[in-house]
Amino acid sequence: MKPNSLRELYLEQLRDLHDAERQIIKALPKMIDAAQSEELQDALAEHLDITREQAARIERIFKQIGEKPSGEKCKGMQGVIQEGSDLIAEIKNPNVRDAAIIASAQRVEHYEMAGYGSARAYAELLGEDDAAQLLQQTLSEEKEADETLTGLAESINVEAENEGEEEEARTPRKTRRVA
Ligand code: FE
Ligand code: ZN
Ligand code: FE
């Protein structure tokens, strides 16, 4: 669909976000499986439940206006998720991998925040007050998820750093790279 009005652009962005949420619902269980930290697993699992509600929220907005939420593919989210899963699959060290899972998940959250910020602004302008409120709720949840991940990174990044040093100490001096 080529949007030719702000209303059409609004619906295009909402469909894109709906597809993004569906992609995240598929990706999160794999990230939970790959995570070592129980706290990180719990945070991702909690966000999986919230993400299901967020997708349902968009479906509710479409139902109210008698339209369908399907028909858009979020290529951006596809790329963000693909890049993260490629990176996570390459990392053997569990602490470094957890740090990478956090970094990937935060990219997802920020990408969503950008989309929901625009969609909420359009809803307000178009007088879709209920939708604006629902979109603000989701935006707040994405921000909260991002802050939780920042908090977890504070300890997990340090563990990843220590792990790197232990690895270095185990490596015989001769084979260590100087430059
Ligand atoms: Fe979401
Ligand atoms: Zn997109
Ligand atoms: Fe999210």
PDB file of C-alpha atoms and ligand atoms in Angstrom:
ATOM      1  CA  MET A   1       0.000   0.000   0.000  1.00  0.00           C
ATOM      2  CA  LYS A   2       1.269   3.468  -0.916  1.00  0.00           C
ATOM      3  CA  PRO A   3       0.124   5.889   1.796  1.00  0.00           C
ATOM      4  CA  ASN A   4      -1.274   9.127   0.382  1.00  0.00           C
ATOM      5  CA  SER A   5      -2.560  10.660   3.589  1.00  0.00           C
ATOM      6  CA  LEU A   6      -1.430  10.843   7.188  1.00  0.00           C
ATOM      7  CA  ARG A   7      -4.189   8.395   8.057  1.00  0.00           C
ATOM      8  CA  GLU A   8      -2.903   5.885   5.502  1.00  0.00           C
ATOM      9  CA  LEU A   9       0.642   6.421   6.722  1.00  0.00           C
ATOM     10  CA  TYR A  10      -0.590   5.819  10.285  1.00  0.00           C
ATOM     11  CA  LEU A  11      -2.170   2.502   9.285  1.00  0.00           C
ATOM     12  CA  GLU A  12       0.915   1.479   7.289  1.00  0.00           C
ATOM     13  CA  GLN A  13       3.126   2.145  10.317  1.00  0.00           C
ATOM     14  CA  LEU A  14       0.775   0.222  12.601  1.00  0.00           C
ATOM     15  CA  ARG A  15       0.783  -2.778  10.244  1.00  0.00           C
ATOM     16  CA  ASP A  16       4.560  -2.619  10.124  1.00  0.00           C
ATOM     17  CA  LEU A  17       4.691  -2.578  13.936  1.00  0.00           C
ATOM     18  CA  HIS A  18       2.268  -5.481  14.117  1.00  0.00           C
ATOM     19  CA  ASP A  19       4.528  -7.555  11.885  1.00  0.00           C
ATOM     20  CA  ALA A  20       7.554  -6.464  13.942  1.00  0.00           C
ATOM     21  CA  GLU A  21       5.876  -7.647  17.155  1.00  0.00           C
ATOM     22  CA  ARG A  22       5.091 -11.006  15.543  1.00  0.00           C
ATOM     23  CA  GLN A  23       8.704 -11.417  14.515  1.00  0.00           C
ATOM     24  CA  ILE A  24       9.798 -10.615  18.082  1.00  0.00           C
ATOM     25  CA  ILE A  25       7.363 -13.210  19.482  1.00  0.00           C
ATOM     26  CA  LYS A  26       9.132 -15.802  17.307  1.00  0.00           C
ATOM     27  CA  ALA A  27      12.651 -14.603  18.117  1.00  0.00           C
ATOM     28  CA  LEU A  28      12.469 -14.179  21.903  1.00  0.00           C
ATOM     29  CA  PRO A  29      12.189 -17.912  22.790  1.00  0.00           C
ATOM     30  CA  LYS A  30      15.444 -18.518  20.888  1.00  0.00           C
ATOM     31  CA  MET A  31      17.152 -15.697  22.778  1.00  0.00           C
ATOM     32  CA  ILE A  32      15.874 -17.116  26.083  1.00  0.00           C
ATOM     33  CA  ASP A  33      17.307 -20.538  25.165  1.00  0.00           C
ATOM     34  CA  ALA A  34      20.663 -18.996  24.277  1.00  0.00           C
ATOM     35  CA  ALA A  35      20.896 -16.957  27.503  1.00  0.00           C
ATOM     36  CA  GLN A  36      22.835 -18.275  30.476  1.00  0.00           C
ATOM     37  CA  SER A  37      21.883 -15.714  33.133  1.00  0.00           C
ATOM     38  CA  GLU A  38      18.646 -16.622  34.856  1.00  0.00           C
ATOM     39  CA  GLU A  39      17.858 -12.949  35.388  1.00  0.00           C
ATOM     40  CA  LEU A  40      18.282 -12.301  31.679  1.00  0.00           C
ATOM     41  CA  GLN A  41      16.090 -15.303  30.830  1.00  0.00           C
ATOM     42  CA  ASP A  42      13.391 -14.027  33.197  1.00  0.00           C
ATOM     43  CA  ALA A  43      13.517 -10.491  31.782  1.00  0.00           C
ATOM     44  CA  LEU A  44      13.202 -11.782  28.208  1.00  0.00           C
ATOM     45  CA  ALA A  45      10.387 -14.175  29.170  1.00  0.00           C
ATOM     46  CA  GLU A  46       8.501 -11.355  30.854  1.00  0.00           C
ATOM     47  CA  HIS A  47       8.925  -9.206  27.756  1.00  0.00           C
ATOM     48  CA  LEU A  48       7.643 -12.081  25.608  1.00  0.00           C
ATOM     49  CA  ASP A  49       4.344 -12.014  27.541  1.00  0.00           C
ATOM     50  CA  ILE A  50       4.187  -8.225  27.211  1.00  0.00           C
ATOM     51  CA  THR A  51       4.980  -8.448  23.481  1.00  0.00           C
ATOM     52  CA  ARG A  52       1.970 -10.740  22.955  1.00  0.00           C
ATOM     53  CA  GLU A  53      -0.209  -8.098  24.623  1.00  0.00           C
ATOM     54  CA  GLN A  54       1.334  -5.409  22.429  1.00  0.00           C
ATOM     55  CA  ALA A  55       0.481  -7.315  19.242  1.00  0.00           C
ATOM     56  CA  ALA A  56      -3.075  -7.805  20.562  1.00  0.00           C
ATOM     57  CA  ARG A  57      -3.291  -4.068  21.281  1.00  0.00           C
ATOM     58  CA  ILE A  58      -2.603  -3.263  17.611  1.00  0.00           C
ATOM     59  CA  GLU A  59      -5.183  -5.865  16.587  1.00  0.00           C
ATOM     60  CA  ARG A  60      -7.691  -4.101  18.858  1.00  0.00           C
ATOM     61  CA  ILE A  61      -6.990  -0.752  17.163  1.00  0.00           C
ATOM     62  CA  PHE A  62      -7.667  -2.293  13.726  1.00  0.00           C
ATOM     63  CA  LYS A  63     -10.799  -4.029  14.932  1.00  0.00           C
ATOM     64  CA  GLN A  64     -12.214  -0.712  16.153  1.00  0.00           C
ATOM     65  CA  ILE A  65     -11.877   0.802  12.684  1.00  0.00           C
ATOM     66  CA  GLY A  66     -12.931  -2.349  10.831  1.00  0.00           C
ATOM     67  CA  GLU A  67      -9.597  -2.920   9.078  1.00  0.00           C
ATOM     68  CA  LYS A  68      -7.013  -5.722   9.031  1.00  0.00           C
ATOM     69  CA  PRO A  69      -3.576  -5.461  10.674  1.00  0.00           C
ATOM     70  CA  SER A  70      -1.929  -7.760   8.108  1.00  0.00           C
ATOM     71  CA  GLY A  71      -0.188  -6.886   4.847  1.00  0.00           C
ATOM     72  CA  GLU A  72       3.111  -5.292   5.868  1.00  0.00           C
ATOM     73  CA  LYS A  73       6.505  -6.917   6.293  1.00  0.00           C
ATOM     74  CA  CYS A  74       8.830  -5.085   8.677  1.00  0.00           C
ATOM     75  CA  LYS A  75      12.122  -5.496   6.822  1.00  0.00           C
ATOM     76  CA  GLY A  76      13.931  -3.356   9.363  1.00  0.00           C
ATOM     77  CA  MET A  77      13.029  -5.624  12.272  1.00  0.00           C
ATOM     78  CA  GLN A  78      13.865  -8.652  10.146  1.00  0.00           C
ATOM     79  CA  GLY A  79      17.377  -7.239   9.714  1.00  0.00           C
ATOM     80  CA  VAL A  80      17.784  -6.290  13.374  1.00  0.00           C
ATOM     81  CA  ILE A  81      16.706  -9.776  14.511  1.00  0.00           C
ATOM     82  CA  GLN A  82      18.793 -11.574  11.871  1.00  0.00           C
ATOM     83  CA  GLU A  83      21.913  -9.638  12.781  1.00  0.00           C
ATOM     84  CA  GLY A  84      21.398 -10.443  16.456  1.00  0.00           C
ATOM     85  CA  SER A  85      20.793 -14.148  15.933  1.00  0.00           C
ATOM     86  CA  ASP A  86      23.843 -14.447  13.639  1.00  0.00           C
ATOM     87  CA  LEU A  87      26.003 -12.760  16.268  1.00  0.00           C
ATOM     88  CA  ILE A  88      24.651 -14.845  19.157  1.00  0.00           C
ATOM     89  CA  ALA A  89      25.221 -18.089  17.233  1.00  0.00           C
ATOM     90  CA  GLU A  90      28.896 -17.196  16.714  1.00  0.00           C
ATOM     91  CA  ILE A  91      29.733 -16.577  20.383  1.00  0.00           C
ATOM     92  CA  LYS A  92      30.927 -19.569  22.448  1.00  0.00           C
ATOM     93  CA  ASN A  93      31.629 -17.814  25.746  1.00  0.00           C
ATOM     94  CA  PRO A  94      28.350 -17.719  27.734  1.00  0.00           C
ATOM     95  CA  ASN A  95      29.014 -14.390  29.489  1.00  0.00           C
ATOM     96  CA  VAL A  96      30.058 -12.649  26.286  1.00  0.00           C
ATOM     97  CA  ARG A  97      27.032 -14.214  24.593  1.00  0.00           C
ATOM     98  CA  ASP A  98      24.726 -12.849  27.298  1.00  0.00           C
ATOM     99  CA  ALA A  99      26.222  -9.390  26.755  1.00  0.00           C
ATOM    100  CA  ALA A 100      25.537  -9.765  23.019  1.00  0.00           C
ATOM    101  CA  ILE A 101      21.954 -10.908  23.669  1.00  0.00           C
ATOM    102  CA  ILE A 102      21.394  -7.737  25.700  1.00  0.00           C
ATOM    103  CA  ALA A 103      22.927  -5.562  22.972  1.00  0.00           C
ATOM    104  CA  SER A 104      20.742  -7.216  20.327  1.00  0.00           C
ATOM    105  CA  ALA A 105      17.589  -6.961  22.437  1.00  0.00           C
ATOM    106  CA  GLN A 106      18.244  -3.262  23.090  1.00  0.00           C
ATOM    107  CA  ARG A 107      18.504  -2.631  19.338  1.00  0.00           C
ATOM    108  CA  VAL A 108      15.098  -4.280  18.983  1.00  0.00           C
ATOM    109  CA  GLU A 109      13.611  -2.114  21.751  1.00  0.00           C
ATOM    110  CA  HIS A 110      14.977   1.117  20.298  1.00  0.00           C
ATOM    111  CA  TYR A 111      13.698   0.280  16.831  1.00  0.00           C
ATOM    112  CA  GLU A 112      10.251  -0.345  18.303  1.00  0.00           C
ATOM    113  CA  MET A 113      10.356   2.860  20.340  1.00  0.00           C
ATOM    114  CA  ALA A 114      10.961   4.881  17.163  1.00  0.00           C
ATOM    115  CA  GLY A 115       7.977   3.262  15.457  1.00  0.00           C
ATOM    116  CA  TYR A 116       5.590   3.640  18.386  1.00  0.00           C
ATOM    117  CA  GLY A 117       6.612   7.266  18.924  1.00  0.00           C
ATOM    118  CA  SER A 118       5.587   8.173  15.356  1.00  0.00           C
ATOM    119  CA  ALA A 119       2.419   6.078  15.442  1.00  0.00           C
ATOM    120  CA  ARG A 120       1.298   7.622  18.726  1.00  0.00           C
ATOM    121  CA  ALA A 121       1.906  11.146  17.369  1.00  0.00           C
ATOM    122  CA  TYR A 122      -0.198  10.363  14.261  1.00  0.00           C
ATOM    123  CA  ALA A 123      -2.998   8.892  16.400  1.00  0.00           C
ATOM    124  CA  GLU A 124      -3.090  12.057  18.530  1.00  0.00           C
ATOM    125  CA  LEU A 125      -3.209  14.296  15.470  1.00  0.00           C
ATOM    126  CA  LEU A 126      -5.939  12.198  13.845  1.00  0.00           C
ATOM    127  CA  GLY A 127      -8.055  12.354  16.980  1.00  0.00           C
ATOM    128  CA  GLU A 128      -7.746   8.618  17.629  1.00  0.00           C
ATOM    129  CA  ASP A 129      -7.565   9.115  21.379  1.00  0.00           C
ATOM    130  CA  ASP A 130      -8.077   5.498  22.473  1.00  0.00           C
ATOM    131  CA  ALA A 131      -5.452   4.284  20.019  1.00  0.00           C
ATOM    132  CA  ALA A 132      -3.056   7.031  21.115  1.00  0.00           C
ATOM    133  CA  GLN A 133      -3.405   5.847  24.688  1.00  0.00           C
ATOM    134  CA  LEU A 134      -2.803   2.195  23.755  1.00  0.00           C
ATOM    135  CA  LEU A 135       0.260   3.149  21.709  1.00  0.00           C
ATOM    136  CA  GLN A 136       1.620   5.259  24.572  1.00  0.00           C
ATOM    137  CA  GLN A 137       1.207   2.282  26.886  1.00  0.00           C
ATOM    138  CA  THR A 138       3.245   0.096  24.546  1.00  0.00           C
ATOM    139  CA  LEU A 139       5.866   2.820  24.105  1.00  0.00           C
ATOM    140  CA  SER A 140       6.246   3.029  27.900  1.00  0.00           C
ATOM    141  CA  GLU A 141       6.627  -0.757  28.130  1.00  0.00           C
ATOM    142  CA  GLU A 142       9.344  -0.770  25.456  1.00  0.00           C
ATOM    143  CA  LYS A 143      11.210   1.954  27.348  1.00  0.00           C
ATOM    144  CA  GLU A 144      10.896  -0.025  30.557  1.00  0.00           C
ATOM    145  CA  ALA A 145      12.219  -3.178  28.847  1.00  0.00           C
ATOM    146  CA  ASP A 146      15.167  -1.175  27.548  1.00  0.00           C
ATOM    147  CA  GLU A 147      15.926   0.153  31.052  1.00  0.00           C
ATOM    148  CA  THR A 148      15.720  -3.350  32.546  1.00  0.00           C
ATOM    149  CA  LEU A 149      18.248  -4.539  29.959  1.00  0.00           C
ATOM    150  CA  THR A 150      20.542  -1.605  30.770  1.00  0.00           C
ATOM    151  CA  GLY A 151      20.390  -2.635  34.434  1.00  0.00           C
ATOM    152  CA  LEU A 152      21.238  -6.266  33.636  1.00  0.00           C
ATOM    153  CA  ALA A 153      24.103  -5.164  31.388  1.00  0.00           C
ATOM    154  CA  GLU A 154      25.770  -3.450  34.338  1.00  0.00           C
ATOM    155  CA  SER A 155      26.683  -6.814  35.882  1.00  0.00           C
ATOM    156  CA  ILE A 156      26.688  -9.048  32.795  1.00  0.00           C
ATOM    157  CA  ASN A 157      29.098  -6.824  30.840  1.00  0.00           C
ATOM    158  CA  VAL A 158      31.535  -6.932  33.778  1.00  0.00           C
ATOM    159  CA  GLU A 159      31.333 -10.736  33.876  1.00  0.00           C
ATOM    160  CA  ALA A 160      31.959 -10.812  30.131  1.00  0.00           C
ATOM    161  CA  GLU A 161      34.987  -8.585  30.609  1.00  0.00           C
ATOM    162  CA  ASN A 162      36.416 -10.767  33.408  1.00  0.00           C
ATOM    163  CA  GLU A 163      35.865 -13.864  31.295  1.00  0.00           C
ATOM    164  CA  GLY A 164      37.942 -12.312  28.521  1.00  0.00           C
ATOM    165  CA  GLU A 165      40.783 -11.675  30.941  1.00  0.00           C
ATOM    166  CA  GLU A 166      40.725 -15.264  32.234  1.00  0.00           C
ATOM    167  CA  GLU A 167      40.881 -16.488  28.670  1.00  0.00           C
ATOM    168  CA  GLU A 168      43.877 -14.280  28.019  1.00  0.00           C
ATOM    169  CA  ALA A 169      45.617 -15.548  31.171  1.00  0.00           C
ATOM    170  CA  ARG A 170      45.164 -19.144  29.991  1.00  0.00           C
ATOM    171  CA  THR A 171      46.646 -18.383  26.614  1.00  0.00           C
ATOM    172  CA  PRO A 172      50.449 -19.022  26.493  1.00  0.00           C
ATOM    173  CA  ARG A 173      52.369 -15.777  26.190  1.00  0.00           C
ATOM    174  CA  LYS A 174      54.052 -16.672  22.916  1.00  0.00           C
ATOM    175  CA  THR A 175      50.773 -17.037  21.084  1.00  0.00           C
ATOM    176  CA  ARG A 176      49.286 -13.830  22.458  1.00  0.00           C
ATOM    177  CA  ARG A 177      48.965 -11.044  19.995  1.00  0.00           C
ATOM    178  CA  VAL A 178      50.802  -7.928  21.007  1.00  0.00           C
ATOM    179  CA  ALA A 179      49.283  -5.444  18.588  1.00  0.00           C
TER     180      ALA A 179
HETATM  181 FE    FE B   1       6.999  -4.663  21.439  1.00  0.00          FE
HETATM  182 ZN    ZN B   2       9.546  -1.791   9.768  1.00  0.00          ZN
HETATM  183 FE    FE B   3       9.687  -4.818  22.800  1.00  0.00          FE
END
